[in-house]
mmCIF file of C-alpha atoms and ligand atoms in Angstrom:
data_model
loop_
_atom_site.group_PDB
_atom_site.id
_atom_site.type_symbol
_atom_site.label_atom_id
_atom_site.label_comp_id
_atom_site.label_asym_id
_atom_site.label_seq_id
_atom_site.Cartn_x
_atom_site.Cartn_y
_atom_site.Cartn_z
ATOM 1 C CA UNK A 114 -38.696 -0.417 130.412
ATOM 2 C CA UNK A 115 -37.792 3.281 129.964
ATOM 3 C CA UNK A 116 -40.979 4.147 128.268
ATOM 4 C CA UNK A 117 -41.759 6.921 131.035
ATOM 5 C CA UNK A 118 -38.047 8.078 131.244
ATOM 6 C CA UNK A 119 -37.622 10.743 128.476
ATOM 7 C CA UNK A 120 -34.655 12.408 127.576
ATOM 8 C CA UNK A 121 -34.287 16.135 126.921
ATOM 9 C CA UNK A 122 -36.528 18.078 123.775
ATOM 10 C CA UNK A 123 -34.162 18.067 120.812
ATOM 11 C CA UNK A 124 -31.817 15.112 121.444
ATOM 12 C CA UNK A 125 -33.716 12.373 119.762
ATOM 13 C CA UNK A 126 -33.490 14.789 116.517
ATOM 14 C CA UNK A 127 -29.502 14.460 116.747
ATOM 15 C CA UNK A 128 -28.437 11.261 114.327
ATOM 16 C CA UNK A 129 -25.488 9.990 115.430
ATOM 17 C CA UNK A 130 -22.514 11.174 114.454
ATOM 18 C CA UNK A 131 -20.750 9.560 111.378
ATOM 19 C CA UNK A 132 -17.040 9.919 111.761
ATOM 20 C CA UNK A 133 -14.644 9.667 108.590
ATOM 21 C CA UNK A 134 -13.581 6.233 107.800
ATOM 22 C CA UNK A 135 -9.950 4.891 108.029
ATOM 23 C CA UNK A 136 -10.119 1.779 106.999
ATOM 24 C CA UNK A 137 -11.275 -0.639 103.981
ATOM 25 C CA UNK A 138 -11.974 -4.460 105.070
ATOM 26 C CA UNK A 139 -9.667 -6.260 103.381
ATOM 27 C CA UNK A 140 -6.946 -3.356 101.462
ATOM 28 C CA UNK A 141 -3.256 -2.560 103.298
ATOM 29 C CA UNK A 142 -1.910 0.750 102.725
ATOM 30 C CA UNK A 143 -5.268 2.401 102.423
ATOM 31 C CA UNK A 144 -4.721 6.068 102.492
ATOM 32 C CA UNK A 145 -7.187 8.196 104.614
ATOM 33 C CA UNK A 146 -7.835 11.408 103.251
ATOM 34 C CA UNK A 147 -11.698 11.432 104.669
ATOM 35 C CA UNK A 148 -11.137 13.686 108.328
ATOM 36 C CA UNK A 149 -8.949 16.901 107.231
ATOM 37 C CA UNK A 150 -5.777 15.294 109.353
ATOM 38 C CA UNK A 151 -2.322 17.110 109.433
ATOM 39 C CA UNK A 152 -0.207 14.519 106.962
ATOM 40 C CA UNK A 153 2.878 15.433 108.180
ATOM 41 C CA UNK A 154 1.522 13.968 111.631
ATOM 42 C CA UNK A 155 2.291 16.069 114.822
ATOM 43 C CA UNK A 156 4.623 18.380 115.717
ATOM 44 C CA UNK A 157 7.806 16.197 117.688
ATOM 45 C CA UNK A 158 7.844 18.607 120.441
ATOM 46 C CA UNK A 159 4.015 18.081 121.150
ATOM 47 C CA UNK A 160 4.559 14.508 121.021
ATOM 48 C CA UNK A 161 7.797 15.084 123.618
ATOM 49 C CA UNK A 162 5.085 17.102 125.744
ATOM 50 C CA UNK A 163 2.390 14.364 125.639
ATOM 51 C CA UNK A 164 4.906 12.132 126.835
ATOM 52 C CA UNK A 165 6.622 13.692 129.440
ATOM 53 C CA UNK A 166 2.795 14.236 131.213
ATOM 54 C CA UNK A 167 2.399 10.879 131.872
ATOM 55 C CA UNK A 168 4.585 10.934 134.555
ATOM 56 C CA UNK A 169 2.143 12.949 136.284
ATOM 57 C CA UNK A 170 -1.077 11.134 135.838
ATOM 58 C CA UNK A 171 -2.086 10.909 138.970
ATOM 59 C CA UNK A 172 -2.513 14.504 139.634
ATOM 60 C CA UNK A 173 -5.732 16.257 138.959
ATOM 61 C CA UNK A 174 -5.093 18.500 135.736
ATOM 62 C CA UNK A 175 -4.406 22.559 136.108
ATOM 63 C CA UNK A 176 -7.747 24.036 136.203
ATOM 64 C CA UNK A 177 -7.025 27.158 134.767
ATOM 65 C CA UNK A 178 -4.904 26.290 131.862
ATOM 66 C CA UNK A 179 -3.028 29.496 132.538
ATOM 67 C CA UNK A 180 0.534 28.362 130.828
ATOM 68 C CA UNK A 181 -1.389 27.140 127.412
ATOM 69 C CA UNK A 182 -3.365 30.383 127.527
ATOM 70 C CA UNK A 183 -0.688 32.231 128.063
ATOM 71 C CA UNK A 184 1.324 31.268 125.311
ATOM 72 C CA UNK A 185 -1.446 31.542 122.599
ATOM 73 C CA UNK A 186 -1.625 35.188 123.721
ATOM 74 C CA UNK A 187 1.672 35.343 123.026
ATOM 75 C CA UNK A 188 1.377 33.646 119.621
ATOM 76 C CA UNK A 189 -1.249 35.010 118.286
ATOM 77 C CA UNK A 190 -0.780 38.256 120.042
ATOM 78 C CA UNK A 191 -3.918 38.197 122.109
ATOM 79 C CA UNK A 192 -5.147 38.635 125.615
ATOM 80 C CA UNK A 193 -4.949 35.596 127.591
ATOM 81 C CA UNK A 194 -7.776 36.445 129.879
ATOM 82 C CA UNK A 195 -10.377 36.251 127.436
ATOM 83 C CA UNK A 196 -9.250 32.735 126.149
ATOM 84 C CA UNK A 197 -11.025 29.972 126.950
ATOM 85 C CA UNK A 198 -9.715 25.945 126.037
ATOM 86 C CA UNK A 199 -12.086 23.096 125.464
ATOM 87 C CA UNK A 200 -12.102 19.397 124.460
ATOM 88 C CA UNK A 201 -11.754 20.174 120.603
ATOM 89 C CA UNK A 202 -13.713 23.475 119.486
ATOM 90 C CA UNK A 203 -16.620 21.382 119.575
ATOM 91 C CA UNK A 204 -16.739 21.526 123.274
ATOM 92 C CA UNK A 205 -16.735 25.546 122.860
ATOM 93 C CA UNK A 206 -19.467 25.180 120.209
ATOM 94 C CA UNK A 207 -21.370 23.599 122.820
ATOM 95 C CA UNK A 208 -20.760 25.630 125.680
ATOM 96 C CA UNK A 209 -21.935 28.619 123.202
ATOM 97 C CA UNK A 210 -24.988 26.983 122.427
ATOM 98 C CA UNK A 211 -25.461 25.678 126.661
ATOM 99 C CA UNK A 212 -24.883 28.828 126.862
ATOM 100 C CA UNK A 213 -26.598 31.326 125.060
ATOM 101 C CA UNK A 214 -29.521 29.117 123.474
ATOM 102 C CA UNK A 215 -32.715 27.280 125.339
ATOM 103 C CA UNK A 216 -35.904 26.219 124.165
ATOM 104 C CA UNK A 217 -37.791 28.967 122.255
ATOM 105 C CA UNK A 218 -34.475 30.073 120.613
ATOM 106 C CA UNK A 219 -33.185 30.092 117.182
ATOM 107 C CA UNK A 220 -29.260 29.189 116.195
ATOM 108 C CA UNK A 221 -28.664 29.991 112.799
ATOM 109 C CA UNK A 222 -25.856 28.154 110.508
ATOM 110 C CA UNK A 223 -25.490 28.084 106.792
ATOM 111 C CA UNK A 224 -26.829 25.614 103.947
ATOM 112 C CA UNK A 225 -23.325 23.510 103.946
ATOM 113 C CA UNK A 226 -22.306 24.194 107.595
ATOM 114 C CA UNK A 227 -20.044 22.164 109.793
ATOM 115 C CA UNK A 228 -22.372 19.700 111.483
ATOM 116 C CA UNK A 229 -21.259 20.587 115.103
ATOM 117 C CA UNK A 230 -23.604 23.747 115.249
ATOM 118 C CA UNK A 231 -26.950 21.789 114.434
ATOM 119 C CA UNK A 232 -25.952 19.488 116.732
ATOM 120 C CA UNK A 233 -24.786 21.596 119.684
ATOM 121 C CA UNK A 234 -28.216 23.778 119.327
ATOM 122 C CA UNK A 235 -29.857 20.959 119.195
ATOM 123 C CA UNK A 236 -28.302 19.243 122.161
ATOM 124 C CA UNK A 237 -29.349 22.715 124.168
ATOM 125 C CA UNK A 238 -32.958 22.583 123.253
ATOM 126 C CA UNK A 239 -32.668 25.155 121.149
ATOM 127 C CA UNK A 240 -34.415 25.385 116.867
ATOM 128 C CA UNK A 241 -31.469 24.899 114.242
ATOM 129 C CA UNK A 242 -32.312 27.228 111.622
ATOM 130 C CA UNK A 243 -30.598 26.556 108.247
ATOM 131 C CA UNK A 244 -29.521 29.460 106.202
ATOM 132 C CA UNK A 245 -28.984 29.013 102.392
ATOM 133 C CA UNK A 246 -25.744 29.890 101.054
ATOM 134 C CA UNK A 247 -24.695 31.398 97.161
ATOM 135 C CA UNK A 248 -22.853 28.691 94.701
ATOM 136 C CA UNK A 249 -21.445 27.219 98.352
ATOM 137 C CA UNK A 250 -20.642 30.509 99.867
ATOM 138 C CA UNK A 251 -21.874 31.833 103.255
ATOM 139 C CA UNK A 252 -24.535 34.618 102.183
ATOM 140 C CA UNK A 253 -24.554 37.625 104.623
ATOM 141 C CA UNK A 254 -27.748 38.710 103.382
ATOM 142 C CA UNK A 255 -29.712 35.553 103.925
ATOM 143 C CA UNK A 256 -28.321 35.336 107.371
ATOM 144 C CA UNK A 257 -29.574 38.831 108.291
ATOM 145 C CA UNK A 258 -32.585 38.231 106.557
ATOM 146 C CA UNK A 259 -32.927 35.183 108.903
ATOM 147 C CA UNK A 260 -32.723 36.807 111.674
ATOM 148 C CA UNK A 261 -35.988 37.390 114.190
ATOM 149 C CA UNK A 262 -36.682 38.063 118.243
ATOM 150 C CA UNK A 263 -35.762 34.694 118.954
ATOM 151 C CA UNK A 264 -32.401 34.032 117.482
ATOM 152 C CA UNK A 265 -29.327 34.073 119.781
ATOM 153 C CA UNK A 266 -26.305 32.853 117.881
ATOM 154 C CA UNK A 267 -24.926 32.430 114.683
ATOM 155 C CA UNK A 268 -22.315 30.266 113.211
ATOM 156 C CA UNK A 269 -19.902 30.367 110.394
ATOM 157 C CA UNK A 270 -16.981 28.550 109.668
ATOM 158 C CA UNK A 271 -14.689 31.059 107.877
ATOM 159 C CA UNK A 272 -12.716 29.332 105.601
ATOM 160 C CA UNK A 273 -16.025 26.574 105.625
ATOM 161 C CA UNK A 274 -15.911 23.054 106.038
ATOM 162 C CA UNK A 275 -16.912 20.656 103.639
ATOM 163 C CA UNK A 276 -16.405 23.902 100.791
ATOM 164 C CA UNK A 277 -13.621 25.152 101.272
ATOM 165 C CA UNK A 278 -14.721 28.796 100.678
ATOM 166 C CA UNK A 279 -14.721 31.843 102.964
ATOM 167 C CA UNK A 280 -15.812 35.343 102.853
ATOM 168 C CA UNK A 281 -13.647 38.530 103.281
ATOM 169 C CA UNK A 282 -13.571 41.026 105.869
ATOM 170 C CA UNK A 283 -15.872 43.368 104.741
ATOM 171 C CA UNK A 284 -18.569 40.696 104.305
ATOM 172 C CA UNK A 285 -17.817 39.686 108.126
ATOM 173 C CA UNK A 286 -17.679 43.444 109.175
ATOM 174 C CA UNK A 287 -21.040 43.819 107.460
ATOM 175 C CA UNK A 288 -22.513 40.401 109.328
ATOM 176 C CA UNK A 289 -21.305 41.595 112.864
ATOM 177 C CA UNK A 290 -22.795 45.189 112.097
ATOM 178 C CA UNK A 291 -25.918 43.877 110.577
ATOM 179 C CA UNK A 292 -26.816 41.313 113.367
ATOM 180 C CA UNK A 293 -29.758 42.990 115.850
ATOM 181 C CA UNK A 294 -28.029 43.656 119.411
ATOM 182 C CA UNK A 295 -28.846 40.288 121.017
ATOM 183 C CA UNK A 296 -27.521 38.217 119.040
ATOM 184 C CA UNK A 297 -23.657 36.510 118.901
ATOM 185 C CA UNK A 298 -21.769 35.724 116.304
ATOM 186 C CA UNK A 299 -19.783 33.082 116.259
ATOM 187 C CA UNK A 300 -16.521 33.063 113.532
ATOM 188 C CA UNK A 301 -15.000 29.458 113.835
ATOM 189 C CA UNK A 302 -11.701 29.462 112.441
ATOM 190 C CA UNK A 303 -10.578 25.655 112.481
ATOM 191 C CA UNK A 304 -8.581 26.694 109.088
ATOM 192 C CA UNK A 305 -7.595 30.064 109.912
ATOM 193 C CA UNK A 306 -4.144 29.134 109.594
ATOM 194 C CA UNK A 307 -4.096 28.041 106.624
ATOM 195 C CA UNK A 308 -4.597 31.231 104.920
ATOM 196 C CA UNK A 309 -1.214 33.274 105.120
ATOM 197 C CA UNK A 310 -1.541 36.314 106.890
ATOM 198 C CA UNK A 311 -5.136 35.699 108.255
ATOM 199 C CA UNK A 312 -5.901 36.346 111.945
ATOM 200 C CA UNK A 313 -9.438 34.066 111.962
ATOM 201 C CA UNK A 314 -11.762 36.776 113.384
ATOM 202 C CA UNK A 315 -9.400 37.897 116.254
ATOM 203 C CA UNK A 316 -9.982 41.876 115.166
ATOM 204 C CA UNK A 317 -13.462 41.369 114.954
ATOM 205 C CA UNK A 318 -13.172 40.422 118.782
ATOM 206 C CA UNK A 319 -11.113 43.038 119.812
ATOM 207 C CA UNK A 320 -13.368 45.435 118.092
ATOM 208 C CA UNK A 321 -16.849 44.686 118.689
ATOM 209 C CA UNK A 322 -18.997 43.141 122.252
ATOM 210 C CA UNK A 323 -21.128 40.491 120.201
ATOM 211 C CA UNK A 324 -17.861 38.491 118.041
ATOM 212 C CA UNK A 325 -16.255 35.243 119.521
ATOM 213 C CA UNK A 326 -13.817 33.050 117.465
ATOM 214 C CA UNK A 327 -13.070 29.594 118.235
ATOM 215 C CA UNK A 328 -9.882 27.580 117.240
ATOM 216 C CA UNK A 329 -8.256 24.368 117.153
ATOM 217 C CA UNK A 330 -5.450 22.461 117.580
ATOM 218 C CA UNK A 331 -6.807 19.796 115.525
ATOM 219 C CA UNK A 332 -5.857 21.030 111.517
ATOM 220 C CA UNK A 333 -2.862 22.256 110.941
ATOM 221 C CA UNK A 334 -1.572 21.562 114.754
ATOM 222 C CA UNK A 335 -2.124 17.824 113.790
ATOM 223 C CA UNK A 336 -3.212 17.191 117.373
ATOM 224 C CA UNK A 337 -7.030 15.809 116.673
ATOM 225 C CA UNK A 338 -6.220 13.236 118.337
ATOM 226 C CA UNK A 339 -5.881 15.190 121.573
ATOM 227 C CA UNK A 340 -8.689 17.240 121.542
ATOM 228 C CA UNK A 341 -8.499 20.525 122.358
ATOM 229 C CA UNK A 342 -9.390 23.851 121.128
ATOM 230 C CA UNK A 343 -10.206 27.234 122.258
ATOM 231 C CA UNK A 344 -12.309 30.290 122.117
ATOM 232 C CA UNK A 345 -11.666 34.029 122.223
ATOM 233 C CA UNK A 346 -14.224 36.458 123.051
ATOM 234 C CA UNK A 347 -15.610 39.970 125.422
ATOM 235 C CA UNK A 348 -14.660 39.580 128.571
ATOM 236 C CA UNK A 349 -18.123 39.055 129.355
ATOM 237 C CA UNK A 350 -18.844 36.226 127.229
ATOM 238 C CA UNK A 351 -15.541 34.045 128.314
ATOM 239 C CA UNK A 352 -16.719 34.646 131.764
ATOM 240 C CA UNK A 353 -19.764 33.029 131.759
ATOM 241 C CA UNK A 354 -18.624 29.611 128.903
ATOM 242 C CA UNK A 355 -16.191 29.046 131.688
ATOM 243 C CA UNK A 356 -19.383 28.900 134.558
ATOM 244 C CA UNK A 357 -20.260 25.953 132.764
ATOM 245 C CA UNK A 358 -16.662 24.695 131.454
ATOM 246 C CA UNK A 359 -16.086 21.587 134.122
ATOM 247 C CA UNK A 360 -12.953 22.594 136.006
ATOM 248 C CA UNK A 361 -10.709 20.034 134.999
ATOM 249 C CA UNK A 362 -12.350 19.254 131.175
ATOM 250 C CA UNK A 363 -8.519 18.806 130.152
ATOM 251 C CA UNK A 364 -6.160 16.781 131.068
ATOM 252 C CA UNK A 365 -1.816 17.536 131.548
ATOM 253 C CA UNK A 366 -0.800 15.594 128.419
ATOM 254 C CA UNK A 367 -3.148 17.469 126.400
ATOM 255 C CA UNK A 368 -2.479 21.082 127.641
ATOM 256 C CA UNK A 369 1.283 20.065 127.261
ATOM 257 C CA UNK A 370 1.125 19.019 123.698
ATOM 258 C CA UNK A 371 -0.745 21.814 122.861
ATOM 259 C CA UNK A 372 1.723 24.132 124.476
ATOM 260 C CA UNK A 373 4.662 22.408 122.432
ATOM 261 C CA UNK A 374 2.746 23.047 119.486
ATOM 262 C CA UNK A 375 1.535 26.525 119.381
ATOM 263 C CA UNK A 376 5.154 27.551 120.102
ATOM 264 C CA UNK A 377 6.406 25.776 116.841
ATOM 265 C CA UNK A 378 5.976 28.215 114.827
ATOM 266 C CA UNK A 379 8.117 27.079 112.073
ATOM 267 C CA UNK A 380 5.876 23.829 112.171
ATOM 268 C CA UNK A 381 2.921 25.753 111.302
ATOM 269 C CA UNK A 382 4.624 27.841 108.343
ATOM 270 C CA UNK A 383 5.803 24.796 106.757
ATOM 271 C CA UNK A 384 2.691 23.007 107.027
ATOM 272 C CA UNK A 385 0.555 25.883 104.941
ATOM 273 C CA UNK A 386 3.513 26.626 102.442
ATOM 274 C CA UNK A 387 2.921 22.512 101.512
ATOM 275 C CA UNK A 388 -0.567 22.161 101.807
ATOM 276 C CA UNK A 389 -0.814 25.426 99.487
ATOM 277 C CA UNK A 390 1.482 23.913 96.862
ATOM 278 C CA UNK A 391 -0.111 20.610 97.109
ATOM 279 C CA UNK A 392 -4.075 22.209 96.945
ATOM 280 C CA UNK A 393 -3.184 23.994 94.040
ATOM 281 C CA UNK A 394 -1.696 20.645 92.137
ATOM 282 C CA UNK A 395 -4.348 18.606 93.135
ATOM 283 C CA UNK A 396 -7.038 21.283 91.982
ATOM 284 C CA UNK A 397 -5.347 21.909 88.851
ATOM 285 C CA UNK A 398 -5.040 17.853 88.189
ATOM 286 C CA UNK A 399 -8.621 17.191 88.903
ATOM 287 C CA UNK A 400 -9.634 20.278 86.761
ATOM 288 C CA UNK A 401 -7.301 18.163 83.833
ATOM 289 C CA UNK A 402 -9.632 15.562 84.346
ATOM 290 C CA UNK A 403 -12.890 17.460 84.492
ATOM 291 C CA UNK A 404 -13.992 17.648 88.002
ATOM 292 C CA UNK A 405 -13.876 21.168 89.240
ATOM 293 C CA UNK A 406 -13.889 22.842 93.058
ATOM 294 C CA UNK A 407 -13.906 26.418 94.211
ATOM 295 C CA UNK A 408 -10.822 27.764 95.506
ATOM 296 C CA UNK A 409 -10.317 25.883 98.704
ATOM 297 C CA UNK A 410 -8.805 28.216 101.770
ATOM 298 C CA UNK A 411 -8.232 25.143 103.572
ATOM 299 C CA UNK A 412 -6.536 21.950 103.665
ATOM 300 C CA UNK A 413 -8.422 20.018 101.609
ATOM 301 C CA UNK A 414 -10.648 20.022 98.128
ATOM 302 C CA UNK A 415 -14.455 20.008 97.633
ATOM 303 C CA UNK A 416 -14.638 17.940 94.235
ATOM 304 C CA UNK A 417 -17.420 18.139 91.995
ATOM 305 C CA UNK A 418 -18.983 15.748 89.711
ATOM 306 C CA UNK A 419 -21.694 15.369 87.847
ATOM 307 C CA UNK A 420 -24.326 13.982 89.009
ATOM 308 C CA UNK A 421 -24.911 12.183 92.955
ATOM 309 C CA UNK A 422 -24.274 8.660 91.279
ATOM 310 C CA UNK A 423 -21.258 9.482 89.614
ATOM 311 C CA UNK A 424 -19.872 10.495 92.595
ATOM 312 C CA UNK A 425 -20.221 7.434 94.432
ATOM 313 C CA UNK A 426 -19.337 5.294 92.208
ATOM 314 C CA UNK A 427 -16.121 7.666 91.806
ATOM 315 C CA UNK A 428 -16.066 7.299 96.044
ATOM 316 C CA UNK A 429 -16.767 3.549 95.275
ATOM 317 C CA UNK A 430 -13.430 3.016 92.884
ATOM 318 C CA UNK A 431 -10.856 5.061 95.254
ATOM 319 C CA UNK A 432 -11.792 3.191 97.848
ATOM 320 C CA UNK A 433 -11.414 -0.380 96.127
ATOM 321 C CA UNK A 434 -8.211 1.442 95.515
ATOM 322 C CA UNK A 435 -7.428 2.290 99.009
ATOM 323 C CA UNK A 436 -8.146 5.757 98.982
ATOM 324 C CA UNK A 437 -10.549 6.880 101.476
ATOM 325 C CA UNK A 438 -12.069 10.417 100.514
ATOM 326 C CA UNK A 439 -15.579 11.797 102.397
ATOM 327 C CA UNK A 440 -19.051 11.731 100.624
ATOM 328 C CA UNK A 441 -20.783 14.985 101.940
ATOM 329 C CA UNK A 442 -24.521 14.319 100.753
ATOM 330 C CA UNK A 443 -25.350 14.593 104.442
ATOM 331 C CA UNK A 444 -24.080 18.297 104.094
ATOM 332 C CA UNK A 445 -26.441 18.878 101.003
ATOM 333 C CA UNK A 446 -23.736 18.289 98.628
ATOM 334 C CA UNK A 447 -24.759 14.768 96.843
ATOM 335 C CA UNK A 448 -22.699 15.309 93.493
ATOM 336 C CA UNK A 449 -19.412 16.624 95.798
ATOM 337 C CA UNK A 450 -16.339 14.397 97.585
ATOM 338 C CA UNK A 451 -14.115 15.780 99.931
ATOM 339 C CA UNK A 452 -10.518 15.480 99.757
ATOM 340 C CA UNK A 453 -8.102 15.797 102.512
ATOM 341 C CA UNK A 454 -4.681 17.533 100.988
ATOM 342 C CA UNK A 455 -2.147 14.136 101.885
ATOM 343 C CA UNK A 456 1.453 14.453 101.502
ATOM 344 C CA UNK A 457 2.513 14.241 97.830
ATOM 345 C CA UNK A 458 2.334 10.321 96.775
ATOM 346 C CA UNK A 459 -1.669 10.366 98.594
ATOM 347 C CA UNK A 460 -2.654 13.617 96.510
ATOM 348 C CA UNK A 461 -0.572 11.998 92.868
ATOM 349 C CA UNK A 462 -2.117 8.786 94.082
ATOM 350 C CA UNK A 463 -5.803 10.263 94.557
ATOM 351 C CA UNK A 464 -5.624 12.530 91.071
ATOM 352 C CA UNK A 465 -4.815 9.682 89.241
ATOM 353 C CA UNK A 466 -7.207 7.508 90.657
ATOM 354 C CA UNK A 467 -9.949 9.903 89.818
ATOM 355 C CA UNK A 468 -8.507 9.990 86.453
ATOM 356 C CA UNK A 469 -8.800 6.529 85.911
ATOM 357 C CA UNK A 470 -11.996 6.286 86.944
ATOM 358 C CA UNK A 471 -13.501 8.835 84.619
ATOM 359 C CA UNK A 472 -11.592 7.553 81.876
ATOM 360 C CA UNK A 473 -13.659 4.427 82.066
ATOM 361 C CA UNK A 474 -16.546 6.038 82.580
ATOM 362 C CA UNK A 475 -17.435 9.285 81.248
HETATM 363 C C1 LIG B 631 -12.409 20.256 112.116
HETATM 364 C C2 LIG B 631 -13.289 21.402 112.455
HETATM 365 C C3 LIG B 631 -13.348 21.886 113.742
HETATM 366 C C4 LIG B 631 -12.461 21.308 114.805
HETATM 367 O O1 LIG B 631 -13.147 20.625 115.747
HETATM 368 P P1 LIG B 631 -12.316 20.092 116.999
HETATM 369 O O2 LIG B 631 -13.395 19.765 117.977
HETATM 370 O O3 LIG B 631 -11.468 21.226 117.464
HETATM 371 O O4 LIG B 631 -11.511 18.924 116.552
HETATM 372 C C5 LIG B 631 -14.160 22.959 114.024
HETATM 373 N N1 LIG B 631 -14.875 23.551 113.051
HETATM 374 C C6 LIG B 631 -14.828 23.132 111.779
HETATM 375 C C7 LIG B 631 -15.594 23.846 110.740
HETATM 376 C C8 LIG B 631 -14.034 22.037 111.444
HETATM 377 O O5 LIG B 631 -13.989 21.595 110.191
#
């Protein structure tokens, strides 16, 4: 009997997490296009890396993750002190919201947000408060207009998971400025690198006290399998996540691989030259067939349909076909599927899928 043993305010209002599928009972070859994976797989030095730990496993990790810190400042052209790296981004998310939000507080996110941030607040006890965004676009204005006394953080994903979309610097500049003193903004760039030439947030840090970016090695590193990610922020800020950061939250094989991989540059460049090509022919073939997305920033599509039940059954065909896509209702977007950009036979093999479908039905 646990009826007098009660678990923290907020946690019972998390719903469990619903990962995207990767399998159908009873199809071979299904494709899974459902958890915005890197299709070309990992980088091979990563993989070398990974391996290569295991010799040491019975040594405690390095605490201070100095060498992988080291050379994303060098990468990225950043200052390694004020980088900190976690179990996947999410485990920054939630050291932001351990962090800087308790009971009484308000975390604000957007109307199609990434899930982690209502969760994470949650988790710390804290009141989610949902923002709405403009035809699937973070709204600046209804964020500041959110704002009150009690809110401490706010997150956007910039580009934004499950839409695709992102806002430009001037919009961010005018967030940052806009935001009353005592509150932290949060720019999560999971896709940064997928826009050429983008830098996820990293000036905003450098030239303000209340901006922190967080990044992954789980996109276009093709490493989600790993788990890690990081943060950059004030001094201030990355001082006190890592108070709470357990000491040795990751292990050798992980820092290793992600060492191999942010120094594979090439790996990177290749990977958003295809995904770029392949977006744009998968937009332009679902557009052929009728089903239109905003211009995705990222590495996969948001596809919309007309109506909650035609995308379903649309969801319901690809994956009698083997095609595993992810139904987003849960992110207010009933009528929308999200694609994952595969390599070039998943995205022909998806378009005409959809095609088929529609043909028979609409
Ligand atoms: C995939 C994703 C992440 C990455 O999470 P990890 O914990 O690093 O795997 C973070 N933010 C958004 C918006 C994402 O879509």
């Amino acid at each position: 009997m646990t009826a007098h043993i009660k678990p923290q305010r907020g946690i019972l209002d998390i719903a469990l997490y619903q990962g995207g599928a990767s399998k159908i009972a009873g199809v071979e070859n299904s494709v899974k296009l459902s958890s915005n994976e890197n299709p070309f797989g990992s980088p091979e030095g990563a993989k070398e890396a990974f391996s290569r730990a295991a010799h040491n496993m019975h040594r405690y990790p390095n605490t201070d993750h100095g060498a992988l810190r080291g050379a994303i400042a060098e990468i990225y052209n950043l200052d390694a002190d004020r980088i900190i790296c976690g179990v996947g981004s999410d485990e920054i998310i939630t050291f932001l919201c351990q962090c800087y939000a308790g009971v009484g507080d308000e975390v604000i996110y957007t109307e199609h947000g990434f899930s982690m941030y209502k969760i994470s607040a949650l988790a710390a006890g804290a009141t989610p408060v949902c923002v709405p965004e403009r035809e699937r676009v973070v709204d600046v204005d209804a964020i500041l207009a959110a704002c009150t006394e009690q809110t401490k953080l706010v997150f956007i994903a910039n580009p934004a998971n499950p839409t695709g979309t992102m806002i430009g610097t001037s919009d961010v500049a005018r967030l940052a400025d806009g935001l009353p003193a005592h509150v932290l903004l949060v720019l999560d760039g999971a896709y940064a690198e997928y826009v050429e030439g983008f830098d996820g947030g990293a000036a905003f840090v450098e030239a303000r006290d209340n901006v922190v970016m967080t990044r992954t090695f789980s996109k276009i590193y093709g490493l989600g399998g790993v788990r890690i990610g990081w943060g950059y922020g004030p001094a201030a800020i990355i001082d006190v996540l890592n108070r709470v950061r357990g000491p040795f939250n990751l292990s050798e094989p992980q820092l290793a691989a992600a060492e191999a991989a942010v120094r594979d540059t090439a790996w990177v460049e290749k990977c958003r030259l295809d995904n770029a090509r392949l977006r744009a022919w998968m937009a332009e073939a679902l557009m052929e067939h009728g089903v239109p997305s905003d211009t995705s920033c990222t590495n996969f599509i948001l596809a919309r349909f007309h109506s909650q039940s035609e995308a379903e059954a649309c969801d319901d065909f690809l994956k009698s076909n083997g095609l595993i896509v992810r139904r987003v209702a849960g992110y207010g977007l009933p009528n929308c599927l999200r694609i994952t950009v595969g390599d070039e036979s998943s995205c022909r093999r998806v378009a005409h899928t959809i095609g088929q479908f529609l043909e028979k039905t609409r």
